[in-house]
Amino acid sequence: MHFRKVFSLSLACLVTLFTIRAAAQQPAASSQPSAPPRDERLWKKALDIQRKAIVVDTHNDILSMMTDDSYDIGVSSVGKYHTDIARMKQGGLTAEFFSVYIDRTYVRDGGSARRALDMIDYVYSAAERYPNDLMMAYSTADIRRAKKQNKIAALMGIEGGHAIEDSLMALRDFYRLGIRYMTLTHNNTNNWADSCCDEAKHNGLSDFGKEVVREMNRIGMLVDVSHVSDKTMSDVLDLSTAPVIASHSSARALADRTRNIPDDLLRRFAKNGGVVMVNFYPGFIDKNVVAASKERDDRLKAQVDELRATYKDDSKRLGEELNKLLAANPLPATPLSALIDHFDHIAKIAGIDHVGIGSDFDGVPSLPVGMEDISKLPNITYELLKRGYSETDIKKILGDNFMRAFAQAERVAQTSSKRLSGDGSVKRISQKK
Ligand SMILES: [Zn+2]
């Protein structure tokens, strides 16, 4: 149900509502690019770097399945999901940000904050169930401790600013519960910030939106600008006194999607000291898939409209029929090189200190060849070695850049003059005008 995240307003959006959990079983894309034979000496070096590095993935949606399907992350989900503890270890992961994704329907139906509280509890219970594998973490020091103890640091980021229900008190409470970043919007514009994929209402950040950013800086919660509009991102980069992150966004210059970041904003991350974590989804990284997806949407529009009319009162059946239609019209496969191109591009435009990993595993219905699940992360290290990146630069991309930005945000909070919660900012958007 959460895959609706990716495809607002497109054909795939409709399908995702009902059937995406079957995505892992989706037939392979139309043609699989063949991978050249592996250089075993270089692969050995890649594994060595992966083992030594702090590897941080800043966005994974497996928590939605843990919450809605009671999925036990300690049990293998090969062929069903992209993530489980065994494959996280195989991928050499040090820290994972579990996405506390709040669907826009909670804005309509109410209960956004309650939904977040429920999801947060599932992360804690997973760490309690697997104390030798997972460790709750809230800081750079915790992540380093997890590395030393050979455990995976479990961190949390809220996705969708509507989760705070327009309250700075709720924002601070979420920080106390362990939330360390918030994505200011999802694909829906909320009451104080414009989204990338919805109508603009605030010309970026409203006055209250600016209060939210200042308060996040003050308490040490990272400001995440994935999913926001270009103007909102620009307002945040103007305002934030701490490094800004894009927890799972790719480069618009390589794949023309509003969900991606244009070069002029990428350059501003360098000045801000922020980091852009590359999203792995083919629909955001592969221009051939972007084009094929648009062409498919147009080509199948009549059939989709007919299905919608036929099954307007049977959403489950509608989803299944749409899924069949998609399966019969697959998109081209995406080679791993298309993903690595985004690391290259952002490193070139923003600088090698400003790029990282934000997979969106279990938040997307398809992935590049060679990156089918979280165990494949070392393939990024291998491909970067092949492109001549140094060990130091690879470690920056794997996690050191994120750790630098997170540490700087921690320092900003520690040096903030306003010590009392809500000092000077106890505002809430007052409904009563
Ligand atoms: Zn997302």
XYZ file of C-alpha atoms and ligand atoms in Angstrom:
434
model
C 0.000 0.000 0.000
C 2.891 2.383 0.670
C 4.260 2.141 -2.884
C 1.760 4.768 -3.798
C 4.687 6.798 -2.505
C 6.550 6.708 -5.744
C 4.163 7.165 -8.556
C 1.780 9.982 -7.780
C -0.675 10.419 -10.622
C 0.890 7.726 -12.861
C -0.469 4.343 -13.975
C 1.888 2.578 -11.606
C 0.361 4.615 -8.780
C -2.976 2.885 -9.228
C -1.436 -0.561 -9.277
C 0.648 -0.032 -6.228
C -2.292 0.523 -4.008
C -3.231 -3.095 -3.965
C -0.727 -5.473 -5.383
C 2.757 -4.202 -4.958
C 3.672 -6.680 -2.291
C 3.743 -9.069 -5.206
C 6.287 -6.819 -6.883
C 9.166 -9.059 -6.013
C 7.451 -11.708 -8.088
C 6.914 -9.332 -11.000
C 8.270 -10.881 -14.213
C 11.715 -9.591 -15.058
C 11.821 -6.453 -17.157
C 11.682 -6.832 -20.943
C 15.399 -7.367 -21.530
C 18.138 -8.016 -18.962
C 21.433 -6.185 -19.728
C 24.213 -8.778 -19.360
C 26.866 -7.963 -16.710
C 30.542 -8.233 -17.798
C 32.628 -10.918 -15.988
C 33.717 -9.795 -12.510
C 37.326 -8.850 -11.719
C 37.880 -11.063 -8.670
C 40.875 -9.055 -7.393
C 38.830 -5.863 -7.481
C 35.812 -7.608 -5.937
C 37.971 -8.791 -3.031
C 39.123 -5.199 -2.539
C 35.509 -3.992 -2.642
C 34.488 -6.450 0.061
C 37.450 -5.355 2.159
C 36.426 -1.698 1.910
C 32.779 -2.612 2.657
C 33.847 -4.496 5.784
C 35.903 -1.570 7.108
C 33.526 1.236 6.106
C 30.628 2.812 7.977
C 27.802 2.007 5.540
C 24.660 4.094 6.062
C 21.431 3.704 4.075
C 19.156 6.649 4.854
C 15.811 5.346 3.562
C 14.193 1.885 3.719
C 10.442 1.170 3.791
C 10.457 -2.380 5.196
C 8.905 -0.888 8.363
C 5.560 -0.541 6.557
C 5.496 -4.312 6.054
C 6.652 -4.899 9.633
C 3.761 -2.714 10.800
C 0.970 -3.763 8.424
C 1.830 -7.435 7.814
C 3.614 -8.120 11.121
C 6.635 -9.073 9.016
C 9.449 -10.364 11.240
C 12.654 -8.803 9.868
C 14.697 -11.650 11.344
C 12.957 -14.108 9.005
C 14.212 -14.393 5.418
C 12.011 -12.601 2.901
C 14.052 -13.455 -0.189
C 11.808 -13.202 -3.264
C 9.206 -11.190 -1.357
C 10.921 -8.109 0.095
C 14.287 -6.425 -0.464
C 15.286 -6.420 3.207
C 15.888 -8.820 6.103
C 18.581 -8.963 8.805
C 20.633 -11.671 7.054
C 20.854 -9.690 3.810
C 21.517 -6.404 5.673
C 24.598 -8.093 7.153
C 25.544 -9.606 3.787
C 25.371 -6.087 2.325
C 27.856 -4.867 4.938
C 25.325 -2.386 6.348
C 26.274 -0.440 9.497
C 23.185 1.738 9.895
C 19.670 1.714 8.460
C 17.101 4.499 8.652
C 13.706 2.836 8.941
C 11.199 5.066 7.172
C 8.239 5.984 9.362
C 6.181 6.661 6.255
C 2.815 8.308 6.885
C 0.481 7.903 3.912
C -1.488 10.987 2.819
C -4.762 9.222 3.540
C -4.049 9.912 7.239
C -4.384 13.623 6.469
C -7.894 12.946 5.154
C -8.895 10.362 7.751
C -6.866 11.712 10.697
C -4.438 9.764 12.878
C -1.096 10.744 11.269
C 0.731 11.087 14.586
C -0.820 7.890 15.966
C 0.309 6.019 12.845
C 3.858 7.274 13.449
C 3.756 6.183 17.101
C 2.659 2.674 16.084
C 5.416 2.371 13.487
C 8.085 3.631 15.915
C 7.134 0.877 18.329
C 7.775 -1.778 15.644
C 11.380 -0.631 15.303
C 11.920 -0.855 19.060
C 10.348 -4.310 19.242
C 12.524 -5.585 16.382
C 15.643 -4.362 18.206
C 14.403 -6.007 21.421
C 13.771 -9.271 19.545
C 17.245 -9.283 17.879
C 19.600 -7.643 20.404
C 22.659 -9.365 18.891
C 21.907 -8.011 15.412
C 20.076 -4.688 15.807
C 20.784 -1.753 18.123
C 18.608 1.349 18.542
C 20.735 4.376 17.642
C 20.179 8.129 17.969
C 23.573 9.680 17.198
C 26.846 9.384 15.289
C 28.390 7.967 18.474
C 25.711 5.233 18.567
C 26.382 4.330 14.931
C 30.134 4.000 15.648
C 29.318 1.885 18.711
C 27.152 -0.422 16.604
C 30.003 -0.793 14.119
C 32.364 -1.784 16.940
C 29.844 -4.316 18.249
C 29.232 -5.687 14.741
C 25.540 -4.828 15.042
C 23.264 -2.863 12.705
C 22.303 0.561 14.039
C 18.530 1.056 13.734
C 17.576 4.687 13.234
C 14.279 6.296 12.259
C 13.176 9.088 9.955
C 9.609 10.339 9.578
C 8.458 10.601 5.977
C 5.712 13.182 5.524
C 5.639 16.346 7.667
C 1.879 15.964 8.133
C 2.880 13.438 10.811
C 3.375 16.277 13.335
C -0.192 17.454 12.724
C 1.005 21.092 12.576
C 2.435 20.903 16.111
C 5.974 21.748 17.240
C 5.209 19.928 20.495
C 4.642 16.722 18.525
C 7.861 17.400 16.593
C 9.863 17.582 19.827
C 8.165 14.460 21.189
C 9.114 12.528 18.045
C 12.725 13.635 18.576
C 12.525 12.326 22.174
C 11.235 8.998 20.769
C 14.328 8.742 18.593
C 13.342 10.295 15.256
C 16.497 11.814 13.727
C 15.202 13.215 10.444
C 11.902 14.325 9.015
C 11.052 14.503 5.309
C 9.166 17.808 5.275
C 6.526 16.557 2.799
C 5.667 13.396 0.918
C 4.009 13.676 -2.522
C 1.318 15.825 -0.918
C 1.638 19.493 -0.017
C 0.849 19.911 3.694
C -0.240 22.959 5.736
C 3.221 24.493 5.806
C 5.378 23.180 2.918
C 4.934 22.529 -0.815
C 5.625 19.073 -2.247
C 7.360 18.165 -5.529
C 4.322 16.322 -6.768
C 1.291 18.306 -5.689
C -0.100 21.820 -6.131
C 1.904 24.605 -4.492
C 0.115 26.486 -1.706
C 2.869 28.244 0.244
C 5.454 29.352 -2.328
C 7.770 26.896 -0.610
C 7.778 27.112 3.189
C 5.067 29.017 5.057
C 6.011 31.037 8.146
C 5.111 28.056 10.283
C 7.175 25.850 7.959
C 10.175 28.048 8.699
C 9.461 27.624 12.436
C 9.524 23.865 11.935
C 12.940 24.013 10.225
C 14.386 26.305 12.927
C 13.096 24.022 15.653
C 14.514 20.940 13.903
C 17.914 22.696 13.787
C 17.586 23.605 17.485
C 16.808 20.073 18.684
C 19.167 18.265 16.257
C 16.669 16.590 13.904
C 17.990 16.489 10.335
C 15.895 18.397 7.789
C 15.147 16.063 4.860
C 14.156 17.664 1.548
C 13.366 14.554 -0.502
C 9.852 14.859 -1.991
C 9.646 18.652 -1.491
C 9.245 21.225 -4.263
C 12.276 23.080 -5.637
C 11.111 26.291 -3.904
C 10.709 24.511 -0.560
C 14.206 23.045 -0.978
C 15.583 26.484 -1.788
C 13.858 28.020 1.266
C 15.306 25.288 3.479
C 18.822 25.813 2.090
C 18.423 29.552 2.751
C 17.262 29.000 6.326
C 18.870 25.899 7.808
C 21.823 26.472 10.123
C 22.614 22.739 10.021
C 23.510 20.503 7.050
C 20.425 19.486 5.059
C 19.890 15.977 3.694
C 17.934 14.500 0.821
C 17.382 11.015 2.270
C 16.454 9.392 -1.065
C 16.658 11.612 -4.163
C 18.548 11.352 -7.442
C 19.771 13.788 -10.133
C 17.235 15.436 -12.439
C 19.925 16.153 -15.061
C 20.172 12.398 -15.681
C 16.486 11.484 -15.267
C 13.945 14.242 -15.740
C 11.590 13.749 -12.795
C 10.298 16.528 -10.510
C 11.055 14.141 -7.671
C 14.785 14.485 -8.500
C 17.114 17.393 -7.678
C 18.263 19.873 -10.373
C 21.931 20.879 -10.663
C 21.476 24.432 -9.329
C 20.091 23.043 -6.050
C 22.712 20.269 -5.940
C 25.415 22.967 -5.977
C 23.800 24.647 -2.959
C 24.192 21.452 -0.902
C 27.944 21.964 -1.132
C 27.645 25.456 0.406
C 25.259 24.176 3.100
C 27.437 21.152 3.900
C 24.495 18.873 3.169
C 24.334 15.428 1.558
C 22.157 13.981 -1.210
C 21.526 10.253 -0.829
C 20.909 8.590 -4.204
C 17.569 6.749 -4.689
C 17.887 3.349 -6.455
C 14.497 3.287 -8.181
C 14.786 2.873 -12.010
C 11.894 5.323 -12.505
C 14.082 8.004 -10.889
C 17.517 7.086 -12.265
C 17.117 5.658 -15.769
C 16.036 8.050 -18.523
C 15.050 5.093 -20.703
C 12.657 3.876 -18.001
C 11.322 7.404 -17.472
C 10.583 7.677 -21.205
C 9.200 4.127 -21.465
C 7.015 4.721 -18.407
C 5.520 7.880 -19.905
C 4.983 6.116 -23.245
C 3.329 3.177 -21.470
C 1.069 5.437 -19.441
C -0.134 7.119 -22.650
C -0.453 3.852 -24.562
C -2.467 2.102 -21.866
C -4.590 5.094 -20.784
C -7.786 3.921 -22.534
C -7.483 0.425 -21.067
C -6.819 1.851 -17.612
C -9.801 4.172 -17.775
C -11.952 1.221 -18.812
C -10.689 -0.902 -15.911
C -11.278 1.977 -13.510
C -14.870 2.306 -14.700
C -15.455 -1.461 -14.576
C -14.016 -1.980 -11.087
C -14.781 1.412 -9.520
C -16.411 -0.328 -6.542
C -13.928 -3.212 -6.296
C -10.554 -1.637 -5.577
C -8.865 -4.961 -4.883
C -9.916 -6.421 -8.233
C -8.960 -3.124 -9.888
C -5.447 -3.422 -8.464
C -5.069 -7.009 -9.615
C -6.270 -6.207 -13.149
C -3.961 -3.212 -13.356
C -1.081 -5.328 -12.126
C -1.742 -7.893 -14.870
C -1.739 -5.080 -17.406
C 1.614 -3.787 -16.132
C 3.125 -7.260 -16.063
C 2.118 -7.711 -19.704
C 3.770 -4.366 -20.544
C 7.028 -4.422 -18.609
C 9.509 -1.540 -18.607
C 13.084 -2.044 -19.815
C 15.603 -3.347 -17.263
C 17.984 -0.820 -15.727
C 21.700 -1.585 -15.687
C 23.661 -0.928 -12.497
C 25.718 1.662 -14.400
C 22.629 3.916 -14.536
C 22.644 4.017 -10.729
C 26.386 4.633 -10.439
C 26.034 7.497 -12.956
C 23.999 9.371 -10.322
C 26.769 9.052 -7.728
C 29.191 10.264 -10.381
C 27.008 13.204 -11.373
C 26.258 14.433 -7.846
C 29.930 14.020 -6.870
C 30.826 16.139 -9.920
C 28.176 18.860 -9.413
C 27.932 19.115 -5.603
C 31.292 17.568 -4.738
C 32.533 14.215 -3.445
C 31.676 15.288 0.148
C 27.958 15.651 -0.629
C 26.643 12.306 -1.908
C 25.495 9.107 -0.195
C 23.144 6.096 -0.259
C 19.349 6.359 0.127
C 18.108 3.106 -1.428
C 14.318 3.280 -0.969
C 14.411 -0.518 -0.661
C 10.899 -1.934 -0.124
C 9.523 1.435 -1.156
C 9.760 0.775 -4.896
C 8.443 -2.026 -7.150
C 11.634 -2.510 -9.178
C 15.421 -2.109 -8.870
C 18.447 -2.083 -11.191
C 20.038 -5.348 -12.347
C 22.739 -6.157 -9.803
C 20.922 -4.270 -7.010
C 17.935 -6.567 -6.525
C 18.087 -6.341 -2.711
C 20.063 -4.971 0.229
C 22.665 -7.762 0.097
C 23.921 -6.253 -3.186
C 25.275 -3.008 -1.691
C 28.925 -4.101 -2.201
C 28.249 -3.879 -5.948
C 28.243 -0.088 -5.554
C 31.721 -0.214 -3.992
C 32.931 -2.527 -6.751
C 31.565 -0.312 -9.535
C 33.051 2.841 -7.955
C 36.448 1.105 -7.747
C 36.104 0.215 -11.439
C 35.507 3.927 -12.168
C 38.706 4.833 -10.343
C 37.330 6.166 -7.065
C 39.798 6.068 -4.164
C 39.071 4.085 -0.999
C 38.668 7.357 0.909
C 36.129 8.740 -1.568
C 34.204 5.470 -1.645
C 33.979 5.503 2.159
C 32.655 9.062 1.937
C 29.837 7.902 -0.350
C 29.117 4.779 1.700
C 28.596 6.729 4.906
C 31.306 9.155 5.983
C 29.558 12.081 4.253
C 26.318 11.363 6.083
C 28.202 10.954 9.380
C 29.892 14.330 8.841
C 26.560 16.073 8.215
C 24.845 14.312 11.140
C 27.726 15.231 13.489
C 27.511 18.876 12.375
C 23.741 18.903 13.039
C 24.443 17.476 16.508
C 26.922 20.312 17.143
C 24.430 22.958 15.988
C 21.891 21.613 18.477
C 24.429 21.475 21.290
C 25.427 25.095 20.713
C 21.896 26.381 20.285
C 21.248 29.268 22.680
C 17.576 28.435 23.144
C 17.692 25.609 25.682
C 14.060 25.318 26.810
C 11.692 23.277 24.642
C 9.606 25.648 22.633
C 11.642 28.635 23.798
C 10.340 31.397 21.493
C 8.531 28.936 19.273
C 5.590 27.324 21.019
C 3.503 27.997 17.970
C 1.058 25.650 16.412
C -0.812 26.504 13.263
C -3.955 27.810 14.883
C -6.973 26.389 13.110
C -9.070 29.141 14.633
C -8.226 32.145 12.386
Zn 9.929 8.451 -0.296
